[in-house]
């Protein structure tokens, strides 16, 4: 199966955190940006399906409520948009927590899409990016080649890929490529609840809405801006 990738896809994200921020050797300690610990707790809540830190709602409903109340990303969410959760790195097992699916369901409950479609699945497991060295992470092409898509009743007009955390965007770009192979005329965007910030000095806070692009690089990987 060939893996022709789109030139770029637009993405939006609501929250941010700095991975491995404890590794930074910044003195004095109060020179560190505020809320780094809180941002890390939000990431754990997203991964484990917990209550929002310091709140009452589950994290997925909190994200959806923020997007609804502030009318953020109005050109990403619409009554015409099909929400498609991206699969994890391993094969799906029964009763396994699937964060992107739970986030998609929450977005739908807040009327931020027309339906949730679990048409994408992982047919061959890939190495988990979070525990891999940058050069060992799966490329967008690898993600594309190891996913399969089930047929929809009709060709979709707008699809919004949903993920919990986006790093460089390889999974989202690969998923977009896989969908566009089947449905080349479909408009595909992506939404992630949280994005990583690699430079600790660029961390602005937990709530940091952004819109940008994810595109393939010449060496076969992916680039996310911002």
CSV table of C-alpha atoms in Angstrom, one decimal:
chain,number,residue,atom,x,y,z
A,1,UNK,CA,0.0,0.0,0.0
A,2,UNK,CA,1.5,3.4,-1.0
A,3,UNK,CA,1.5,6.2,1.5
A,4,UNK,CA,0.9,9.5,-0.4
A,5,UNK,CA,0.8,12.2,2.3
A,6,UNK,CA,-0.9,15.6,2.0
A,7,UNK,CA,1.3,18.6,1.6
A,8,UNK,CA,0.0,19.8,4.9
A,9,UNK,CA,-3.0,19.7,7.2
A,10,UNK,CA,-4.3,22.4,9.5
A,11,UNK,CA,-4.6,21.7,13.2
A,12,UNK,CA,-5.8,23.3,16.3
A,13,UNK,CA,-4.9,22.6,20.0
A,14,UNK,CA,-6.2,24.0,23.2
A,15,UNK,CA,-3.7,23.1,26.0
A,16,UNK,CA,0.1,22.8,26.2
A,17,UNK,CA,2.7,21.2,28.3
A,18,UNK,CA,6.5,20.7,28.4
A,19,UNK,CA,7.6,17.1,28.3
A,20,UNK,CA,10.4,16.1,30.7
A,21,UNK,CA,10.6,19.7,32.0
A,22,UNK,CA,12.2,18.4,35.2
A,23,UNK,CA,15.3,17.7,33.2
A,24,UNK,CA,15.9,21.4,32.6
A,25,UNK,CA,18.7,22.7,34.8
A,26,UNK,CA,17.4,26.2,35.4
A,27,UNK,CA,18.4,28.1,38.5
A,28,UNK,CA,16.9,29.5,40.6
A,29,UNK,CA,13.9,27.3,40.6
A,30,UNK,CA,11.5,30.2,40.6
A,31,UNK,CA,12.9,31.2,37.2
A,32,UNK,CA,10.9,28.3,35.8
A,33,UNK,CA,7.7,29.2,34.0
A,34,UNK,CA,4.6,28.9,36.3
A,35,UNK,CA,2.1,26.1,36.0
A,36,UNK,CA,4.5,23.5,34.6
A,37,UNK,CA,3.3,20.9,37.2
A,38,UNK,CA,-0.3,21.7,36.5
A,39,UNK,CA,0.2,21.3,32.7
A,40,UNK,CA,1.8,17.9,33.4
A,41,UNK,CA,-1.2,16.9,35.5
A,42,UNK,CA,-3.5,17.9,32.6
A,43,UNK,CA,-1.6,15.6,30.3
A,44,UNK,CA,-1.9,12.7,32.7
A,45,UNK,CA,-5.6,13.4,33.0
A,46,UNK,CA,-6.0,13.2,29.2
A,47,UNK,CA,-4.0,10.0,29.0
A,48,UNK,CA,-5.9,8.3,31.8
A,49,UNK,CA,-9.4,9.7,31.5
A,50,UNK,CA,-9.4,11.5,34.8
A,51,UNK,CA,-11.2,14.5,36.3
A,52,UNK,CA,-9.8,17.9,35.2
A,53,UNK,CA,-7.1,18.9,37.8
A,54,UNK,CA,-8.8,21.1,40.4
A,55,UNK,CA,-12.2,20.8,38.6
A,56,UNK,CA,-15.4,18.7,38.6
A,57,UNK,CA,-15.7,17.6,35.0
A,58,UNK,CA,-13.9,14.8,33.2
A,59,UNK,CA,-11.0,16.3,31.3
A,60,UNK,CA,-12.6,15.5,27.9
A,61,UNK,CA,-15.8,17.4,28.8
A,62,UNK,CA,-13.7,20.3,30.1
A,63,UNK,CA,-11.9,20.6,26.8
A,64,UNK,CA,-15.1,20.4,24.9
A,65,UNK,CA,-16.8,23.0,27.2
A,66,UNK,CA,-13.8,25.4,26.8
A,67,UNK,CA,-14.1,25.1,23.0
A,68,UNK,CA,-17.9,25.7,23.1
A,69,UNK,CA,-17.9,28.5,25.6
A,70,UNK,CA,-15.2,30.5,24.0
A,71,UNK,CA,-16.2,29.7,20.4
A,72,UNK,CA,-12.7,28.7,19.7
A,73,UNK,CA,-11.7,27.2,16.3
A,74,UNK,CA,-15.1,27.9,14.8
A,75,UNK,CA,-13.8,26.8,11.3
A,76,UNK,CA,-12.7,23.5,12.8
A,77,UNK,CA,-16.0,22.5,14.5
A,78,UNK,CA,-19.3,22.5,12.6
A,79,UNK,CA,-22.5,20.6,12.3
A,80,UNK,CA,-21.2,19.1,9.1
A,81,UNK,CA,-18.0,17.8,10.5
A,82,UNK,CA,-17.4,14.1,11.2
A,83,UNK,CA,-15.1,13.5,14.2
A,84,UNK,CA,-12.6,10.7,13.6
A,85,UNK,CA,-10.4,9.6,16.6
A,86,UNK,CA,-6.9,8.5,15.6
A,87,UNK,CA,-5.8,5.0,16.7
A,88,UNK,CA,-3.0,4.4,19.2
A,89,UNK,CA,0.3,2.8,18.4
A,90,UNK,CA,-0.7,-0.7,19.3
A,91,UNK,CA,-3.6,-2.9,18.2
A,92,UNK,CA,-6.9,-2.0,19.8
A,93,UNK,CA,-7.9,-4.4,22.6
A,94,UNK,CA,-11.3,-4.7,24.3
A,95,UNK,CA,-11.8,-2.4,27.3
A,96,UNK,CA,-8.7,-0.4,26.6
A,97,UNK,CA,-9.0,3.3,27.3
A,98,UNK,CA,-9.0,5.1,23.9
A,99,UNK,CA,-8.5,8.8,24.8
A,100,UNK,CA,-9.1,10.2,21.3
A,101,UNK,CA,-12.5,8.3,21.2
A,102,UNK,CA,-13.5,9.6,24.6
A,103,UNK,CA,-12.5,13.1,23.6
A,104,UNK,CA,-14.5,12.8,20.3
A,105,UNK,CA,-17.6,11.7,22.3
A,106,UNK,CA,-17.3,14.7,24.6
A,107,UNK,CA,-17.0,17.1,21.6
A,108,UNK,CA,-20.1,15.5,20.1
A,109,UNK,CA,-22.0,15.9,23.3
A,110,UNK,CA,-21.2,19.6,23.1
A,111,UNK,CA,-22.5,19.7,19.5
A,112,UNK,CA,-19.0,20.3,18.0
A,113,UNK,CA,-19.5,17.8,15.2
A,114,UNK,CA,-22.2,15.8,13.3
A,115,UNK,CA,-21.1,12.3,14.4
A,116,UNK,CA,-18.2,10.2,15.7
A,117,UNK,CA,-16.8,7.7,13.3
A,118,UNK,CA,-14.3,5.1,14.4
A,119,UNK,CA,-13.3,4.2,10.8
A,120,UNK,CA,-9.6,4.3,11.4
A,121,UNK,CA,-7.8,1.4,13.2
A,122,UNK,CA,-4.2,0.2,13.6
A,123,UNK,CA,-3.6,-3.0,11.6
A,124,UNK,CA,0.1,-3.3,12.4
A,125,UNK,CA,1.5,-2.0,15.7
A,126,UNK,CA,4.2,0.7,15.6
A,127,UNK,CA,6.7,1.9,18.2
A,128,UNK,CA,5.3,4.3,20.7
A,129,UNK,CA,6.7,7.8,20.0
A,130,UNK,CA,6.6,8.9,23.7
A,131,UNK,CA,9.3,6.4,24.6
A,132,UNK,CA,11.3,6.5,21.4
A,133,UNK,CA,14.3,8.6,20.5
A,134,UNK,CA,13.4,11.2,17.9
A,135,UNK,CA,15.1,9.3,15.1
A,136,UNK,CA,13.3,6.1,16.0
A,137,UNK,CA,9.8,7.5,16.0
A,138,UNK,CA,7.4,6.2,13.3
A,139,UNK,CA,7.3,8.5,10.3
A,140,UNK,CA,4.0,9.8,8.9
A,141,UNK,CA,4.3,7.3,6.1
A,142,UNK,CA,4.8,4.5,8.6
A,143,UNK,CA,1.6,5.6,10.4
A,144,UNK,CA,-0.3,5.7,7.1
A,145,UNK,CA,0.9,2.2,6.1
A,146,UNK,CA,-0.1,0.7,9.4
A,147,UNK,CA,-3.6,2.0,9.6
A,148,UNK,CA,-6.7,0.8,7.8
A,149,UNK,CA,-9.9,2.6,7.1
A,150,UNK,CA,-13.4,1.2,7.0
A,151,UNK,CA,-15.8,2.3,4.3
A,152,UNK,CA,-18.4,5.0,5.1
A,153,UNK,CA,-21.9,4.9,3.8
A,154,UNK,CA,-21.3,8.1,1.8
A,155,UNK,CA,-18.2,10.0,1.0
A,156,UNK,CA,-17.6,12.5,3.8
A,157,UNK,CA,-17.3,16.3,3.1
A,158,UNK,CA,-15.4,17.3,6.2
A,159,UNK,CA,-13.4,15.2,8.7
A,160,UNK,CA,-11.8,16.4,11.9
A,161,UNK,CA,-9.1,14.0,13.2
A,162,UNK,CA,-9.1,13.9,17.0
A,163,UNK,CA,-6.1,13.2,19.2
A,164,UNK,CA,-5.3,13.8,22.9
A,165,UNK,CA,-1.7,15.1,22.5
A,166,UNK,CA,0.2,16.2,19.4
A,167,UNK,CA,4.0,16.3,19.3
A,168,UNK,CA,5.3,16.6,15.8
A,169,UNK,CA,2.0,15.5,14.2
A,170,UNK,CA,3.3,12.3,12.5
A,171,UNK,CA,0.2,10.3,13.6
A,172,UNK,CA,-2.2,12.9,12.4
A,173,UNK,CA,-0.5,13.4,9.1
A,174,UNK,CA,-0.4,9.7,8.5
A,175,UNK,CA,-4.0,9.3,9.4
A,176,UNK,CA,-4.9,12.2,7.0
A,177,UNK,CA,-2.9,10.4,4.3
A,178,UNK,CA,-4.8,7.2,4.9
A,179,UNK,CA,-8.2,8.8,4.7
A,180,UNK,CA,-7.3,10.9,1.6
A,181,UNK,CA,-6.3,7.7,-0.2
A,182,UNK,CA,-9.9,6.4,0.2
A,183,UNK,CA,-11.6,9.8,0.0
A,184,UNK,CA,-9.5,12.2,-2.0
A,185,UNK,CA,-12.1,15.0,-2.1
A,186,UNK,CA,-12.6,15.1,1.7
A,187,UNK,CA,-11.5,18.2,3.6
A,188,UNK,CA,-9.4,17.0,6.5
A,189,UNK,CA,-8.3,19.0,9.6
A,190,UNK,CA,-7.1,17.9,13.0
A,191,UNK,CA,-7.7,18.8,16.6
A,192,UNK,CA,-5.6,17.8,19.6
A,193,UNK,CA,-6.6,18.7,23.2
A,194,UNK,CA,-2.9,19.4,24.0
A,195,UNK,CA,0.3,20.1,22.2
A,196,UNK,CA,3.9,19.7,23.4
A,197,UNK,CA,6.2,22.7,23.8
A,198,UNK,CA,9.8,21.7,23.2
A,199,UNK,CA,11.4,24.9,24.4
A,200,UNK,CA,10.5,25.5,28.1
A,201,UNK,CA,11.0,29.3,27.6
A,202,UNK,CA,8.1,29.3,25.0
A,203,UNK,CA,5.6,27.7,27.5
A,204,UNK,CA,2.9,30.3,28.1
A,205,UNK,CA,0.6,28.3,30.3
A,206,UNK,CA,-1.8,25.3,30.4
A,207,UNK,CA,-4.5,27.0,28.4
A,208,UNK,CA,-2.8,28.2,25.2
A,209,UNK,CA,-5.1,27.9,22.2
A,210,UNK,CA,-3.2,27.7,18.9
A,211,UNK,CA,-3.9,27.0,15.2
A,212,UNK,CA,-1.2,26.0,12.7
A,213,UNK,CA,-0.1,23.4,10.2
A,214,UNK,CA,1.5,19.9,10.2
A,215,UNK,CA,3.5,19.0,7.1
A,216,UNK,CA,6.0,16.4,6.0
A,217,UNK,CA,9.7,17.2,6.0
A,218,UNK,CA,12.3,16.3,3.3
A,219,UNK,CA,13.8,13.6,5.5
A,220,UNK,CA,10.5,11.8,5.8
A,221,UNK,CA,9.3,13.0,9.3
A,222,UNK,CA,6.8,15.8,10.1
A,223,UNK,CA,6.9,19.4,11.2
A,224,UNK,CA,4.3,21.2,13.4
A,225,UNK,CA,4.0,24.9,13.4
A,226,UNK,CA,3.6,26.2,16.0
